[in-house]
């Protein structure tokens, strides 16, 4: 399969509360939910377009387990198998996103600071999913 055969990528994460998750992702990252609101005011499914061919889907934990099928449990909260990264254009944007995450109730895992790979900070959303916000270090040729 080549990348030309792929229509898009959907990253799916388990969540505890649809409304809280929707508000967090809107306030912190500026993501707008796709679709018409359901009875609870949140589109079903709860999805965000985060790139030209990339979407983020937030699924209640019970539904996430159903999607995975029998024999595979949803990982416990604060158990991570993935680090999601959001690349931004300036140090101030890293600081802004991390500040918004703090105000929205997210956990700040690593305060913004310069690292060898770029200026970065790490926060966890309300369900413990880790997000690295980064201005990548300029590529240098040797």
PDB file of C-alpha atoms in Angstrom, residues 34-132:
ATOM      1  CA  UNK A  34     -17.353  18.094  13.100  1.00  0.00           C
ATOM      2  CA  UNK A  35     -21.043  17.392  12.537  1.00  0.00           C
ATOM      3  CA  UNK A  36     -24.346  18.426  13.992  1.00  0.00           C
ATOM      4  CA  UNK A  37     -24.800  18.313  17.781  1.00  0.00           C
ATOM      5  CA  UNK A  38     -26.710  15.352  19.208  1.00  0.00           C
ATOM      6  CA  UNK A  39     -29.191  15.644  22.094  1.00  0.00           C
ATOM      7  CA  UNK A  40     -26.338  16.208  24.562  1.00  0.00           C
ATOM      8  CA  UNK A  41     -24.984  19.122  22.477  1.00  0.00           C
ATOM      9  CA  UNK A  42     -21.983  17.122  21.238  1.00  0.00           C
ATOM     10  CA  UNK A  43     -21.711  15.721  17.699  1.00  0.00           C
ATOM     11  CA  UNK A  44     -21.881  11.922  17.481  1.00  0.00           C
ATOM     12  CA  UNK A  45     -19.289  10.696  16.813  1.00  0.00           C
ATOM     13  CA  UNK A  46     -17.083  13.346  18.423  1.00  0.00           C
ATOM     14  CA  UNK A  47     -14.488  14.094  15.748  1.00  0.00           C
ATOM     15  CA  UNK A  48     -12.090  16.911  14.927  1.00  0.00           C
ATOM     16  CA  UNK A  49     -10.210  17.582  11.709  1.00  0.00           C
ATOM     17  CA  UNK A  50      -6.625  18.229  12.748  1.00  0.00           C
ATOM     18  CA  UNK A  51      -4.952  18.144   9.367  1.00  0.00           C
ATOM     19  CA  UNK A  52      -5.678  17.734   5.697  1.00  0.00           C
ATOM     20  CA  UNK A  53      -5.961  13.948   6.010  1.00  0.00           C
ATOM     21  CA  UNK A  54      -6.012  13.466   9.780  1.00  0.00           C
ATOM     22  CA  UNK A  55      -8.931  13.348  12.192  1.00  0.00           C
ATOM     23  CA  UNK A  56      -9.114  12.842  15.931  1.00  0.00           C
ATOM     24  CA  UNK A  57     -12.046  10.819  17.268  1.00  0.00           C
ATOM     25  CA  UNK A  58     -12.881  10.797  20.981  1.00  0.00           C
ATOM     26  CA  UNK A  59     -14.872   7.744  22.029  1.00  0.00           C
ATOM     27  CA  UNK A  60     -16.423   7.114  25.466  1.00  0.00           C
ATOM     28  CA  UNK A  61     -14.434   4.363  27.215  1.00  0.00           C
ATOM     29  CA  UNK A  62     -17.323   1.875  27.087  1.00  0.00           C
ATOM     30  CA  UNK A  63     -17.718   2.380  23.354  1.00  0.00           C
ATOM     31  CA  UNK A  64     -13.964   2.222  22.865  1.00  0.00           C
ATOM     32  CA  UNK A  65     -13.904  -1.229  24.447  1.00  0.00           C
ATOM     33  CA  UNK A  66     -16.752  -2.283  22.175  1.00  0.00           C
ATOM     34  CA  UNK A  67     -14.784  -1.149  19.095  1.00  0.00           C
ATOM     35  CA  UNK A  68     -11.702  -3.080  20.251  1.00  0.00           C
ATOM     36  CA  UNK A  69     -13.734  -6.270  20.623  1.00  0.00           C
ATOM     37  CA  UNK A  70     -13.600  -8.995  23.226  1.00  0.00           C
ATOM     38  CA  UNK A  71     -10.260  -9.966  24.665  1.00  0.00           C
ATOM     39  CA  UNK A  72      -8.666  -6.509  24.622  1.00  0.00           C
ATOM     40  CA  UNK A  73      -9.222  -4.135  27.527  1.00  0.00           C
ATOM     41  CA  UNK A  74      -9.010  -0.363  27.298  1.00  0.00           C
ATOM     42  CA  UNK A  75      -5.748   0.791  28.882  1.00  0.00           C
ATOM     43  CA  UNK A  76      -6.192   2.293  32.348  1.00  0.00           C
ATOM     44  CA  UNK A  77      -6.197   6.078  32.673  1.00  0.00           C
ATOM     45  CA  UNK A  78      -2.716   7.631  32.643  1.00  0.00           C
ATOM     46  CA  UNK A  79      -1.339   4.571  30.855  1.00  0.00           C
ATOM     47  CA  UNK A  80       0.203   5.689  27.578  1.00  0.00           C
ATOM     48  CA  UNK A  81       1.229   3.871  24.456  1.00  0.00           C
ATOM     49  CA  UNK A  82       1.392   7.014  22.315  1.00  0.00           C
ATOM     50  CA  UNK A  83       2.553  10.614  22.483  1.00  0.00           C
ATOM     51  CA  UNK A  84       0.589  12.930  20.207  1.00  0.00           C
ATOM     52  CA  UNK A  85       2.557  15.917  18.914  1.00  0.00           C
ATOM     53  CA  UNK A  86       1.254  19.250  17.698  1.00  0.00           C
ATOM     54  CA  UNK A  87       3.807  21.315  15.769  1.00  0.00           C
ATOM     55  CA  UNK A  88       3.380  25.078  16.020  1.00  0.00           C
ATOM     56  CA  UNK A  89       5.289  27.970  14.481  1.00  0.00           C
ATOM     57  CA  UNK A  90       6.631  29.903  17.475  1.00  0.00           C
ATOM     58  CA  UNK A  91       7.779  29.544  21.074  1.00  0.00           C
ATOM     59  CA  UNK A  92       4.907  31.803  22.141  1.00  0.00           C
ATOM     60  CA  UNK A  93       2.418  29.356  20.577  1.00  0.00           C
ATOM     61  CA  UNK A  94       3.839  26.510  22.709  1.00  0.00           C
ATOM     62  CA  UNK A  95       3.499  28.692  25.800  1.00  0.00           C
ATOM     63  CA  UNK A  96      -0.066  29.679  24.821  1.00  0.00           C
ATOM     64  CA  UNK A  97      -1.271  26.094  24.267  1.00  0.00           C
ATOM     65  CA  UNK A  98       0.295  24.856  27.513  1.00  0.00           C
ATOM     66  CA  UNK A  99      -1.254  27.833  29.359  1.00  0.00           C
ATOM     67  CA  UNK A 100      -4.689  27.082  27.896  1.00  0.00           C
ATOM     68  CA  UNK A 101      -4.327  23.418  28.872  1.00  0.00           C
ATOM     69  CA  UNK A 102      -3.530  24.458  32.453  1.00  0.00           C
ATOM     70  CA  UNK A 103      -6.561  26.781  32.604  1.00  0.00           C
ATOM     71  CA  UNK A 104      -8.834  24.095  31.108  1.00  0.00           C
ATOM     72  CA  UNK A 105      -7.881  21.581  33.807  1.00  0.00           C
ATOM     73  CA  UNK A 106      -5.249  19.600  31.917  1.00  0.00           C
ATOM     74  CA  UNK A 107      -2.129  18.326  33.633  1.00  0.00           C
ATOM     75  CA  UNK A 108       1.151  19.975  32.667  1.00  0.00           C
ATOM     76  CA  UNK A 109       3.622  17.105  32.398  1.00  0.00           C
ATOM     77  CA  UNK A 110       6.599  19.175  31.206  1.00  0.00           C
ATOM     78  CA  UNK A 111       6.716  22.960  31.269  1.00  0.00           C
ATOM     79  CA  UNK A 112       7.780  24.614  28.003  1.00  0.00           C
ATOM     80  CA  UNK A 113      11.535  24.590  27.589  1.00  0.00           C
ATOM     81  CA  UNK A 114      14.257  24.290  24.977  1.00  0.00           C
ATOM     82  CA  UNK A 115      15.268  20.706  24.243  1.00  0.00           C
ATOM     83  CA  UNK A 116      17.759  19.417  21.649  1.00  0.00           C
ATOM     84  CA  UNK A 117      14.810  18.533  19.361  1.00  0.00           C
ATOM     85  CA  UNK A 118      13.040  21.879  19.733  1.00  0.00           C
ATOM     86  CA  UNK A 119      11.147  24.162  22.094  1.00  0.00           C
ATOM     87  CA  UNK A 120       8.491  21.969  23.659  1.00  0.00           C
ATOM     88  CA  UNK A 121       6.006  21.455  26.468  1.00  0.00           C
ATOM     89  CA  UNK A 122       3.871  18.409  27.287  1.00  0.00           C
ATOM     90  CA  UNK A 123       0.339  18.361  28.677  1.00  0.00           C
ATOM     91  CA  UNK A 124      -2.240  15.680  29.358  1.00  0.00           C
ATOM     92  CA  UNK A 125      -5.882  16.126  28.418  1.00  0.00           C
ATOM     93  CA  UNK A 126      -8.662  15.458  30.918  1.00  0.00           C
ATOM     94  CA  UNK A 127      -8.414  11.705  30.258  1.00  0.00           C
ATOM     95  CA  UNK A 128      -4.623  11.551  30.612  1.00  0.00           C
ATOM     96  CA  UNK A 129      -3.700  11.456  26.887  1.00  0.00           C
ATOM     97  CA  UNK A 130      -0.318  13.106  26.355  1.00  0.00           C
ATOM     98  CA  UNK A 131       0.199  15.955  23.902  1.00  0.00           C
ATOM     99  CA  UNK A 132       3.614  17.394  23.082  1.00  0.00           C
TER     100      UNK A 132
END
